[in-house]
Each structure stands twice: as C-alpha cells, then as structure tokens.
Coordinates of N, CA and C in Angstrom, one line a residue:
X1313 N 26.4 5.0 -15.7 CA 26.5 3.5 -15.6 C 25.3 2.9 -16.2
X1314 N 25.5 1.6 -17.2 CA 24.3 1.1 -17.1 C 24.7 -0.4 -17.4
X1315 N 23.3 -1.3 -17.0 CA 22.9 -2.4 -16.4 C 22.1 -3.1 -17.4
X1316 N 22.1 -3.5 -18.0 CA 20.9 -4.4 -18.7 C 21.4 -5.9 -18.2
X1317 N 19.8 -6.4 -18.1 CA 19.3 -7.5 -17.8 C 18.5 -8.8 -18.7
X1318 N 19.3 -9.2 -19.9 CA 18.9 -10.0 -20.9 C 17.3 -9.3 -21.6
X1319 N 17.2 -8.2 -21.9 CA 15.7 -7.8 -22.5 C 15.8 -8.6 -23.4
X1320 N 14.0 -9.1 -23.9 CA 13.8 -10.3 -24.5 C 12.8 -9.4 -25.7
X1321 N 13.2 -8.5 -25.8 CA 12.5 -7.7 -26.9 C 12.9 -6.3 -26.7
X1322 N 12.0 -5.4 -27.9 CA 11.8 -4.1 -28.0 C 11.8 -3.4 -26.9
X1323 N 12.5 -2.8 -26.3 CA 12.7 -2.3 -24.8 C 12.2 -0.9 -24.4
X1324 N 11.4 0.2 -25.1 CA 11.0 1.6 -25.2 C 10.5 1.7 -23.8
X1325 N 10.7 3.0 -23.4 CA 9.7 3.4 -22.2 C 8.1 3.4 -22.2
X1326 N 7.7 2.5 -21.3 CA 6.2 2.3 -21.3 C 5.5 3.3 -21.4
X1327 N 4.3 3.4 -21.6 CA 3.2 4.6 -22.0 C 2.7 4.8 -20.4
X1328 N 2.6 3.8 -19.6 CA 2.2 3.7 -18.3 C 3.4 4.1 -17.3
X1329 N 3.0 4.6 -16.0 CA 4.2 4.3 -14.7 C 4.4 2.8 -14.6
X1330 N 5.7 2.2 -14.4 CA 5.4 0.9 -14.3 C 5.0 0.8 -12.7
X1331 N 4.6 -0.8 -12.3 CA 3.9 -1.0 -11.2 C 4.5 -1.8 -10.3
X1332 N 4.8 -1.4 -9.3 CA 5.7 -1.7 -8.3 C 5.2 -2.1 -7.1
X1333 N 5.6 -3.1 -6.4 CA 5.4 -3.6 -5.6 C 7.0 -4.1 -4.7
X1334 N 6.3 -3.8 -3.0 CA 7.3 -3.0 -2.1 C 7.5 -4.1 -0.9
X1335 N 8.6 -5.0 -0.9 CA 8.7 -5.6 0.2 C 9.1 -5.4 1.2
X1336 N 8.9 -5.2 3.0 CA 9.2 -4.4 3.7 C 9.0 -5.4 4.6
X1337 N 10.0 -5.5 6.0 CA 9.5 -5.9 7.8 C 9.7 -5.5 8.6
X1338 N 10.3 -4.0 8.3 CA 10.7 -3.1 9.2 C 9.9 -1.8 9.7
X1339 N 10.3 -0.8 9.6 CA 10.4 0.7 9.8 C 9.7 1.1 8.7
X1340 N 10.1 0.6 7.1 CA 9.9 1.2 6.1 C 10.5 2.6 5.4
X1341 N 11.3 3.0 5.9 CA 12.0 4.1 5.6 C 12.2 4.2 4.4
X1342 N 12.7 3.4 3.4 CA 13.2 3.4 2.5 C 11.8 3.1 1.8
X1343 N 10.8 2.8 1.8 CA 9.4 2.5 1.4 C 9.1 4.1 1.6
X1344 N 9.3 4.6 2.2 CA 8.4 5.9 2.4 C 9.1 6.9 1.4
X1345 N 10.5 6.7 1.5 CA 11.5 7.8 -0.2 C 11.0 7.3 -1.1
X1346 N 10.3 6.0 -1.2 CA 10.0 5.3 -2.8 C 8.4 5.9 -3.0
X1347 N 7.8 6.1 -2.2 CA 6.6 6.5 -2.0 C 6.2 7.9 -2.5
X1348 N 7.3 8.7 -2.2 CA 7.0 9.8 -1.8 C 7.6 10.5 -2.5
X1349 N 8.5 10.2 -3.8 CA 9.2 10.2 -5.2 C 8.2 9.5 -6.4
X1350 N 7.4 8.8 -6.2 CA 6.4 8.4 -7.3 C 6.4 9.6 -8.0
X1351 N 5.8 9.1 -9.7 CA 6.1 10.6 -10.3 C 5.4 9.0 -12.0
X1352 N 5.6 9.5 -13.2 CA 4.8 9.0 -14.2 C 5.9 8.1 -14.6
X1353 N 7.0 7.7 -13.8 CA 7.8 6.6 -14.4 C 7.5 5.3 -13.5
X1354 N 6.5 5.9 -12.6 CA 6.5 4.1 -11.3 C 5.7 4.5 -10.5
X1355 N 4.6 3.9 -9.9 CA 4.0 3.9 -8.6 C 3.9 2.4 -8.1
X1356 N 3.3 2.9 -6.6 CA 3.8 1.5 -6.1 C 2.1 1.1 -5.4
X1357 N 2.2 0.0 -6.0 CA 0.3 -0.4 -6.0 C 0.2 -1.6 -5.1
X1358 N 1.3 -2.2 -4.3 CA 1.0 -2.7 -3.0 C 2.3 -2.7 -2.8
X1359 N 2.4 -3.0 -1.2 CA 3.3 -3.5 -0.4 C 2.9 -4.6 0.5
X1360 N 4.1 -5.3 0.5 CA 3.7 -6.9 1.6 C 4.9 -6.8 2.7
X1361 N 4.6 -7.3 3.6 CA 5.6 -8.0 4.5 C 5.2 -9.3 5.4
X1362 N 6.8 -9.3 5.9 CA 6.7 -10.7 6.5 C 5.9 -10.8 8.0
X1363 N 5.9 -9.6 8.3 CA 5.4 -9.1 9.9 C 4.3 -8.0 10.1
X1364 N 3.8 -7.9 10.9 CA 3.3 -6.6 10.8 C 3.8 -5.4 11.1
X1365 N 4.0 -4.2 10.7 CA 5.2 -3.3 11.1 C 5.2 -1.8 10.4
X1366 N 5.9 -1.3 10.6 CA 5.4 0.4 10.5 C 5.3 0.7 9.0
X1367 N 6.2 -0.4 7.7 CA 5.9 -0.1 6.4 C 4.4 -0.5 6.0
X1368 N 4.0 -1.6 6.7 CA 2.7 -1.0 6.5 C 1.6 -0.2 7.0
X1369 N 2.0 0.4 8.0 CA 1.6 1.2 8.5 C 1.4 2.7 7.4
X1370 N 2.8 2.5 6.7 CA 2.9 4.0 5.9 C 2.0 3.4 4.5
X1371 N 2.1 1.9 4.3 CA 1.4 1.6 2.8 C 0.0 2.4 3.1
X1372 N -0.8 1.9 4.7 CA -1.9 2.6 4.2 C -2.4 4.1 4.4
X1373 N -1.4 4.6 5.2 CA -1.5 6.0 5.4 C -1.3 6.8 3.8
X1374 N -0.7 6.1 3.0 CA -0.7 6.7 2.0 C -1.6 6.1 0.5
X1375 N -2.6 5.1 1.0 CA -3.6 4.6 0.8 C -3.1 3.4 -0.9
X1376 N -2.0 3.0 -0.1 CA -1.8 1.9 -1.1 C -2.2 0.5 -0.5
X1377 N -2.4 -0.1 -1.3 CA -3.1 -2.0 -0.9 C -1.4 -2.5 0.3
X1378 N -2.0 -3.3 1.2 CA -0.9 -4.1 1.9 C -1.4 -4.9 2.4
X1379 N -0.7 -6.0 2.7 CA -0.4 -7.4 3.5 C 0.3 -7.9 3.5
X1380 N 0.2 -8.2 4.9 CA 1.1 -9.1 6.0 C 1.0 -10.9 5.9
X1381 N 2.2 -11.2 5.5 CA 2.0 -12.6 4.8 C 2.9 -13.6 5.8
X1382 N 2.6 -13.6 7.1 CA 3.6 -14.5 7.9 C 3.4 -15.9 7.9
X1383 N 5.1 -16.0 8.2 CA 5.7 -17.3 8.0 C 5.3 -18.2 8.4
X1384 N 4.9 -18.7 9.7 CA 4.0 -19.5 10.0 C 5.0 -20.7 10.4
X1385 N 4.8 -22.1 10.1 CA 6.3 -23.2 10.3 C 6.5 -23.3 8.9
X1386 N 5.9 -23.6 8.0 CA 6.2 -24.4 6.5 C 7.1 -23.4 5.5
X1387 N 7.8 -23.1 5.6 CA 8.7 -22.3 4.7 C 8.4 -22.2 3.0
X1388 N 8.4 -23.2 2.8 CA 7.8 -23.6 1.5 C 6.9 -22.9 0.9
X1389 N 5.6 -23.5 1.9 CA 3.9 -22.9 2.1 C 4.2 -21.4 2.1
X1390 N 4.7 -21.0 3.4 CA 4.8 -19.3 2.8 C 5.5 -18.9 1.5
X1391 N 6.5 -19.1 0.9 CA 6.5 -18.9 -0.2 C 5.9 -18.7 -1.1
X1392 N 5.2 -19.9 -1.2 CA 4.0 -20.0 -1.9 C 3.0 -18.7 -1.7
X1393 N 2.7 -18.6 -0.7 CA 1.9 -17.9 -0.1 C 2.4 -16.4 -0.1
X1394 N 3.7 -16.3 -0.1 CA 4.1 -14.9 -0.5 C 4.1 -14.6 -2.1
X1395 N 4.5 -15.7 -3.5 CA 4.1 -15.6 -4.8 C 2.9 -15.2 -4.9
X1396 N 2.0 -15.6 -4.0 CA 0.4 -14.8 -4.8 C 0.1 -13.7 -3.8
X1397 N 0.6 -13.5 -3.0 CA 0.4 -12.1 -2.6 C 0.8 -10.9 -3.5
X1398 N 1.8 -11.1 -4.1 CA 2.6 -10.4 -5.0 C 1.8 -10.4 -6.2
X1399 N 1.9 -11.7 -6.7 CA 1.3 -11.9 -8.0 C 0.0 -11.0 -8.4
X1400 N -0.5 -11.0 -7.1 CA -2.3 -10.6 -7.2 C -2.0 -8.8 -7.4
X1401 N -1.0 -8.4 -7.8 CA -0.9 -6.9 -7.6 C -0.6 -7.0 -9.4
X1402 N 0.5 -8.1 -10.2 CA 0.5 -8.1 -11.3 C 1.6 -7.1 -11.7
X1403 N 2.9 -7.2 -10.6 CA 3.8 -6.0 -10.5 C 4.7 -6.2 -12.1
X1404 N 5.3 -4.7 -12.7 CA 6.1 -4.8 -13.2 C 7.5 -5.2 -12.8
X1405 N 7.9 -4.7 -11.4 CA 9.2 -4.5 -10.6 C 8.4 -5.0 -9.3
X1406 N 9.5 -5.6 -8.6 CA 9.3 -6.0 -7.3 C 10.8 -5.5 -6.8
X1407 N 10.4 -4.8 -5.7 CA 11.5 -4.0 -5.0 C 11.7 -4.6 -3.3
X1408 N 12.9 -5.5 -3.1 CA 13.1 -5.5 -1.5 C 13.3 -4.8 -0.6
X1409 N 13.0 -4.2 0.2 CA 13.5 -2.7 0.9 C 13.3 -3.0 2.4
X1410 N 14.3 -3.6 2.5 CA 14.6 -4.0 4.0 C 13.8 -5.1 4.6
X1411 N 13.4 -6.5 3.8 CA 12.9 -7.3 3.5 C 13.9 -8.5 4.3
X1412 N 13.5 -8.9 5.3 CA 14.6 -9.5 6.0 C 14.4 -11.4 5.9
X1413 N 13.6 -12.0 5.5 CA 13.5 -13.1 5.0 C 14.2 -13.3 3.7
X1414 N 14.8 -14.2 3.0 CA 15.1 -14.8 1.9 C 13.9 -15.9 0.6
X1415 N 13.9 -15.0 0.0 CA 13.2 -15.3 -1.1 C 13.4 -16.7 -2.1
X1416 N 12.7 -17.5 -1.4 CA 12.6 -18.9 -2.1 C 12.8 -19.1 -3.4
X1417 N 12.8 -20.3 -4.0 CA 12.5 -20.5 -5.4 C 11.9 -20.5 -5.8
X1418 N 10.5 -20.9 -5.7 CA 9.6 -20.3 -6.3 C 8.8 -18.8 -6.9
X1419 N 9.5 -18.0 -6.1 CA 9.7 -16.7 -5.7 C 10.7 -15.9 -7.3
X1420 N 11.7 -16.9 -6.7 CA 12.8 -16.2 -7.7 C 12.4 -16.7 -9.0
X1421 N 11.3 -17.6 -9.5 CA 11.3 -18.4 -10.6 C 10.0 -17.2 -11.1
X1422 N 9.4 -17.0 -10.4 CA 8.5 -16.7 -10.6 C 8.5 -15.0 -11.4
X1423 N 9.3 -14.5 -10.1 CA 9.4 -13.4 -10.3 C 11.1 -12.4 -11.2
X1424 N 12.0 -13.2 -11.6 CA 13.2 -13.4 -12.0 C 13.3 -12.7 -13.1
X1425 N 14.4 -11.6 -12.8 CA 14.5 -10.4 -13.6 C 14.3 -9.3 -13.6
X1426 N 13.4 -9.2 -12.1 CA 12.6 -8.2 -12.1 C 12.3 -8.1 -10.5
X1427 N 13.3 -8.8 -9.6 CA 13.3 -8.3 -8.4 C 14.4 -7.7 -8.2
X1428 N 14.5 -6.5 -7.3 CA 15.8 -5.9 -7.1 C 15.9 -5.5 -5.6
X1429 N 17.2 -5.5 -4.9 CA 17.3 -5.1 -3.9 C 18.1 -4.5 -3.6
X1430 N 18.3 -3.6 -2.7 CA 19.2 -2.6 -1.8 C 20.3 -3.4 -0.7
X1431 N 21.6 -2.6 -0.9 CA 22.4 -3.6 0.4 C 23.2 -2.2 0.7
X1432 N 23.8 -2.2 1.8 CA 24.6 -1.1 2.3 C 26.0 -1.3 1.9
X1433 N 26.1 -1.4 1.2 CA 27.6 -1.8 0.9 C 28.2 -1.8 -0.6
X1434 N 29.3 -2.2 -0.6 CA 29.4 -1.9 -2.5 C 30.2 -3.6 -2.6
X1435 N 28.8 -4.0 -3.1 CA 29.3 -5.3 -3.4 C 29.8 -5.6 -4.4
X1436 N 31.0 -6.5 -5.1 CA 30.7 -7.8 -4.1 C 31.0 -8.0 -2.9
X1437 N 31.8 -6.4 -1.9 CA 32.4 -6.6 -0.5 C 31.1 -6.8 0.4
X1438 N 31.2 -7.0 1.3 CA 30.5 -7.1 2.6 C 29.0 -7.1 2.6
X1439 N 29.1 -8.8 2.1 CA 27.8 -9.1 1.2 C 27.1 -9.6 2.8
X1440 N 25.9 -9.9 2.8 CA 24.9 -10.4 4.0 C 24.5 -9.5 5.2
X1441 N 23.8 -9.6 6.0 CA 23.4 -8.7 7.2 C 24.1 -7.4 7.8
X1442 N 25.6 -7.7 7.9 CA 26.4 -7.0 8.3 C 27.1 -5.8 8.1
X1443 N 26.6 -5.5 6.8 CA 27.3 -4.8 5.6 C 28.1 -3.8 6.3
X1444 N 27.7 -2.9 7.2 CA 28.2 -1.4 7.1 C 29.0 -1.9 8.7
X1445 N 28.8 -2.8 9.4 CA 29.7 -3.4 10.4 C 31.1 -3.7 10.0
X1446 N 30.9 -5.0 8.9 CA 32.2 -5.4 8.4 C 32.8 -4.2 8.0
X1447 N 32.1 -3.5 7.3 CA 33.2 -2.6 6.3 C 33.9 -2.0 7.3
X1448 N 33.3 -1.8 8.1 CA 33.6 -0.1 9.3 C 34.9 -1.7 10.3
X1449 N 35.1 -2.8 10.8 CA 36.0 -4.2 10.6 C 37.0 -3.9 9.6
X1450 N 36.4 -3.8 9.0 CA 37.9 -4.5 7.7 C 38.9 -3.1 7.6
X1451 N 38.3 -2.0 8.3 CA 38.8 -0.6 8.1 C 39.0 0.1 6.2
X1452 N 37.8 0.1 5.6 CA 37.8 0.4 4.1 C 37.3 2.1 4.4
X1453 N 38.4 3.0 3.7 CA 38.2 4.6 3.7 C 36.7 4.2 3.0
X1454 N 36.2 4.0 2.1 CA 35.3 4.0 1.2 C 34.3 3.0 1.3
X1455 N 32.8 2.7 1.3 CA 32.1 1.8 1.7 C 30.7 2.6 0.6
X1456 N 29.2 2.3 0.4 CA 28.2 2.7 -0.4 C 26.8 2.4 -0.1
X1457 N 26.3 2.3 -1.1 CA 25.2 1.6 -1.5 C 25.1 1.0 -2.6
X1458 N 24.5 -0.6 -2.8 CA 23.9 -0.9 -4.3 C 22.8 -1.3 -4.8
X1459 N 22.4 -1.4 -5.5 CA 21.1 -1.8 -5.8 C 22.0 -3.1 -7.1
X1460 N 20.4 -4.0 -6.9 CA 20.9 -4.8 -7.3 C 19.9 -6.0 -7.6
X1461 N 20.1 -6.9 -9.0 CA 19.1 -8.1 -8.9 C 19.1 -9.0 -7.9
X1462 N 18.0 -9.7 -7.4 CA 18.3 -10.9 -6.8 C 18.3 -12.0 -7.1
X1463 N 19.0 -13.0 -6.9 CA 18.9 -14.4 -7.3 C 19.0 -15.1 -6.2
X1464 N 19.2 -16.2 -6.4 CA 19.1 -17.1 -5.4 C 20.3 -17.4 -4.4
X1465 N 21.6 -16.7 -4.2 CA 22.3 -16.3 -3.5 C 22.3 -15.3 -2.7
X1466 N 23.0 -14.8 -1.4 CA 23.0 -14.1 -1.1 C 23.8 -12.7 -1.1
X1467 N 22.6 -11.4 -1.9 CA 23.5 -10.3 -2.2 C 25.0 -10.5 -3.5
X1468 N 24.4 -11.2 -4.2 CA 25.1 -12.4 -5.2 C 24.5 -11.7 -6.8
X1469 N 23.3 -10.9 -6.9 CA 22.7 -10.9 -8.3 C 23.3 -10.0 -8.8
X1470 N 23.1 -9.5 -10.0 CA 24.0 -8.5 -10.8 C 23.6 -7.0 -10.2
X1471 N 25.0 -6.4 -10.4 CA 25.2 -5.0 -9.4 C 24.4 -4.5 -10.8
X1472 N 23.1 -3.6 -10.7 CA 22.8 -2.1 -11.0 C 23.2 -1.1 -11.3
X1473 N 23.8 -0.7 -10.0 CA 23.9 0.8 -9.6 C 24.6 0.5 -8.2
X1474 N 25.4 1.7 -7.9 CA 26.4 2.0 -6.7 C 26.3 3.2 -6.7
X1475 N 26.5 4.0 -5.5 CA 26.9 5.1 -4.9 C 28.3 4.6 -3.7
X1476 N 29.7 5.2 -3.6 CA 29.8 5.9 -2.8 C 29.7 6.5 -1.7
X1477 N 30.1 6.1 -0.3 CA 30.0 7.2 0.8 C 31.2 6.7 1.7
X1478 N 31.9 7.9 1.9 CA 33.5 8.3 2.5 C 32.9 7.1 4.0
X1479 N 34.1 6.7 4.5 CA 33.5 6.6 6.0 C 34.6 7.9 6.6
X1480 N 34.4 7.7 7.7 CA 34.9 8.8 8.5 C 35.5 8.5 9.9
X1481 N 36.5 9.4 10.1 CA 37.2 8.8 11.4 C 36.4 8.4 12.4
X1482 N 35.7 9.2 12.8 CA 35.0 9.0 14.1 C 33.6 8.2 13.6
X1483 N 33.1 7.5 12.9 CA 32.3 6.7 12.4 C 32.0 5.5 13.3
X1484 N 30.7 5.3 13.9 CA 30.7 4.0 14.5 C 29.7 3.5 13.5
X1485 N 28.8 2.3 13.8 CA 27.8 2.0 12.9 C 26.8 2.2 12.4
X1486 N 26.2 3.5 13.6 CA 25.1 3.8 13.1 C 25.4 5.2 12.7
X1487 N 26.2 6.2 12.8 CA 26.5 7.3 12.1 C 26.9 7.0 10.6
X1488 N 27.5 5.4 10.4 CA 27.7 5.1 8.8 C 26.4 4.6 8.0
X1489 N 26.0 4.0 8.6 CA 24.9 3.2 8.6 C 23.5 4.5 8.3
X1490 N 23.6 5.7 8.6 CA 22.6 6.7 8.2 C 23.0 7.2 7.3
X1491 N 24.2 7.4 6.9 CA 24.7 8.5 5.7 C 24.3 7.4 4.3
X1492 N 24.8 6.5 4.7 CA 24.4 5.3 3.6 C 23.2 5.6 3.3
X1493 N 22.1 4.7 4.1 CA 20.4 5.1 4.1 C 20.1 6.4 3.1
X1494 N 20.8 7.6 3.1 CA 20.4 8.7 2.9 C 20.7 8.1 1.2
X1495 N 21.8 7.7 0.7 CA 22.2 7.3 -0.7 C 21.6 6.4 -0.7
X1496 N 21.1 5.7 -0.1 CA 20.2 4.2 -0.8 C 18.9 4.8 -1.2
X1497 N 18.4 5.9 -0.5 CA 17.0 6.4 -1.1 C 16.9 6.7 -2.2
X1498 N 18.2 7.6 -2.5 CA 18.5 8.8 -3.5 C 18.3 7.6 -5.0
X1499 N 19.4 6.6 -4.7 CA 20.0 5.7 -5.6 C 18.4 4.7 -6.2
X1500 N 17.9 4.1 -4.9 CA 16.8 3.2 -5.5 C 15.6 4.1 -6.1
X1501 N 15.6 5.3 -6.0 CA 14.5 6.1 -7.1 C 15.2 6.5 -8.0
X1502 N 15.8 6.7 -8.6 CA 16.9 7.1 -9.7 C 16.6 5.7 -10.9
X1503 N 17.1 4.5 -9.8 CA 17.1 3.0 -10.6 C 15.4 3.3 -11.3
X1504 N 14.3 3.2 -10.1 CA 13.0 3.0 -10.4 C 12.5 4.0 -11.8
X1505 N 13.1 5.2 -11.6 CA 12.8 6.3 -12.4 C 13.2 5.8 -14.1
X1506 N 14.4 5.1 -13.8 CA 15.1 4.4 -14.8 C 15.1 3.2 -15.5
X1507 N 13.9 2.3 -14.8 CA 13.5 1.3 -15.6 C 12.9 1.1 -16.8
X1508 N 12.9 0.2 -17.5 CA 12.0 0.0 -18.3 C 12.3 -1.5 -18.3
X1509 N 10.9 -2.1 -18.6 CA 10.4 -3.4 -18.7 C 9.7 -3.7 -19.8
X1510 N 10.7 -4.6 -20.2 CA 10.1 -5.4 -21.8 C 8.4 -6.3 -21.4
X1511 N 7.2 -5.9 -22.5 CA 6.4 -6.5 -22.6 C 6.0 -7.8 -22.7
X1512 N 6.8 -8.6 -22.5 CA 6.8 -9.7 -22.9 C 5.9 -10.5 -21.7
X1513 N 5.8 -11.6 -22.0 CA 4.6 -12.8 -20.8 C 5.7 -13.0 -19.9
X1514 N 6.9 -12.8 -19.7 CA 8.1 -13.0 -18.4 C 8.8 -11.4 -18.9
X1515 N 8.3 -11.2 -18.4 CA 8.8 -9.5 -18.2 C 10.3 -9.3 -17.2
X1516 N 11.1 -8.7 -18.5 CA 12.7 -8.5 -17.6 C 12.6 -6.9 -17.7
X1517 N 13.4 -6.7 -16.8 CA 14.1 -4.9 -16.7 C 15.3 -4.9 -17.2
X1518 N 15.0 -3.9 -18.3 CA 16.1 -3.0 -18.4 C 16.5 -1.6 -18.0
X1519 N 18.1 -1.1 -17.0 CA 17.8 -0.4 -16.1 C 19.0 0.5 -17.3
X1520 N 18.6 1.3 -17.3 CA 19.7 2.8 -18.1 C 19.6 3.8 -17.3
X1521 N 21.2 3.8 -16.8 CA 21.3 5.2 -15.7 C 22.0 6.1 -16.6

C-alpha cells in the first residue's frame, strides 16, 4: 500500500533517523514498541503529555526528554502551550499514541502533514473513542488497526496504513481490543520505518509501504 501526502519537493530518504516526537496520557504501551524498535530510520527525541502518567515514566527510563503540559482551564492557552512544547524538540513526525485530548488549530496549523495517529479500527468505520466496542455492536467478522493523518476532524485524516484482525466468537472488548494493540505496534513502526520527509521550511511526509 502506499500513501503520499502532497510532498512539496525532492522526497529521498534522509541521511539522518528522522525525529520524532511521541504524544502520550496513558500507559504508554504503544510508546514503549516505538521506543524499543528505534533503529537509523527514526528516534524519538521527546515525548509530551497531557497528564502525568506511566509514558512518561518510560520517556525517562529510557532517557529521552519529556513533559507534562496540562490543560489547566484555557484550552486555547494550552494549545498554545502544547505547540512549543513540541516545537522546542524541532520534530520531523509527530506521532499520537493514545493521546486523549484533541489537537487544536493551532496545533494542526502548525504541525500539518506530519502528525499521525493510531485508531483501533479500520476506518472510515468506527471512527472516535469507541472503536473496538462499536465494531464488536455492529457485529463486523473483520475489524483492524489504522494509522493515519490528523486533521481537524475526528479520526477524519487520510488513511496511511491498515491491518486487519479477525474478531472472534467469543470476543468481548478487551480480548479484541489486545489483539488489535498487538497490530497497532507492529503497523505504527513499519509506517515510522517508512517515512520520509521532504526538506522543506513546512515539512510534509511521504509514507511508502
């Protein structure tokens, strides 16, 4: 499969790992496969979140930069406040990984073309929070993972990459919900491994699987 995303030039594989920065408010699980798959096509040179929480727990156990950038009341102001947390890392890719706030405009303006996120599901089906609930609802034999751009909708940006995963009779939510996880790790290092990012002063990805 492959994906391109408007490259605005000469698109070759960088001489460098590109540099990635890891949004996380959870567990970090999916931070810790991206982590621990680094290799000369990507490292990941901070991670932020919205809370304090066990992905950064693992940013520094594995001795990468992190901060915790909470929301506070002004939505806006965090925003803001979350653009230069990011910014100050000078990411090639910015990766959501269980990143449970929604990424403002200034965010997306800022960062646009070059954020990408994970959803349990094979969208455009069972787009928002629920993903592997509804599906395992609507009764679909077949359900996945995707990776994917973000825009300013939700679970809305251009599909990447998809995997596949059977559901199964006796399947409740969290026995689907783990087989998934297992293909979302596999899939969002594959993408990462797979990037490449035009030089340009607004830097887009082009993703060739």
């Amino acid at each position: 499969m492959t994906s391109q995303h408007q490259p605005q030039g000469e698109n070759a594989r960088n001489s460098r790992p590109n540099e990635i920065v890891v949004l996380v408010s959870g567990t970090g699980s999916l931070l810790q496969a991206i982590i621990d798959a680094q290799d000369e096509n990507y490292r990941v040179v901070k991670v932020v979140a919205d809370v304090l929480c066990q992905g950064i727990e693992r940013a520094q156990a594995a001795g990468i930069a992190a901060e915790v950038v909470g929301m506070g009341q002004d939505r806006a102001e965090w925003n803001k406040r979350l653009v230069a947390a990011v910014d100050a890392a000078q990411p090639d890719i910015v990766v959501s990984a269980g990143f449970m706030k929604i990424l403002g405009a200034d965010f997306l303006s800022r960062f646009e073309g070059r954020t990408i996120n994970t959803h349990p599901a094979l969208l455009p089906s069972f787009k928002g929070a629920h993903g592997v609930r509804d599906a395992l609802a609507y009764g679909v034999k077949v359900t996945g993972s995707t990776v994917h751009f973000v825009d300013a909708g939700v679970d809305t940006g251009r599909i990447i990459a998809q995997e596949p995963v059977a559901v199964r009779a006796d399947d409740d939510e969290a026995s689907l919900h783990e087989r998934i996880k297992v293909v979302e790790r596999q899939l969002i290092v594959k993408v990462l491994r797979s990037a490449q990012v035009s030089q340009e002063s607004d830097k887009t990805i082009s993703i060739q699987l």
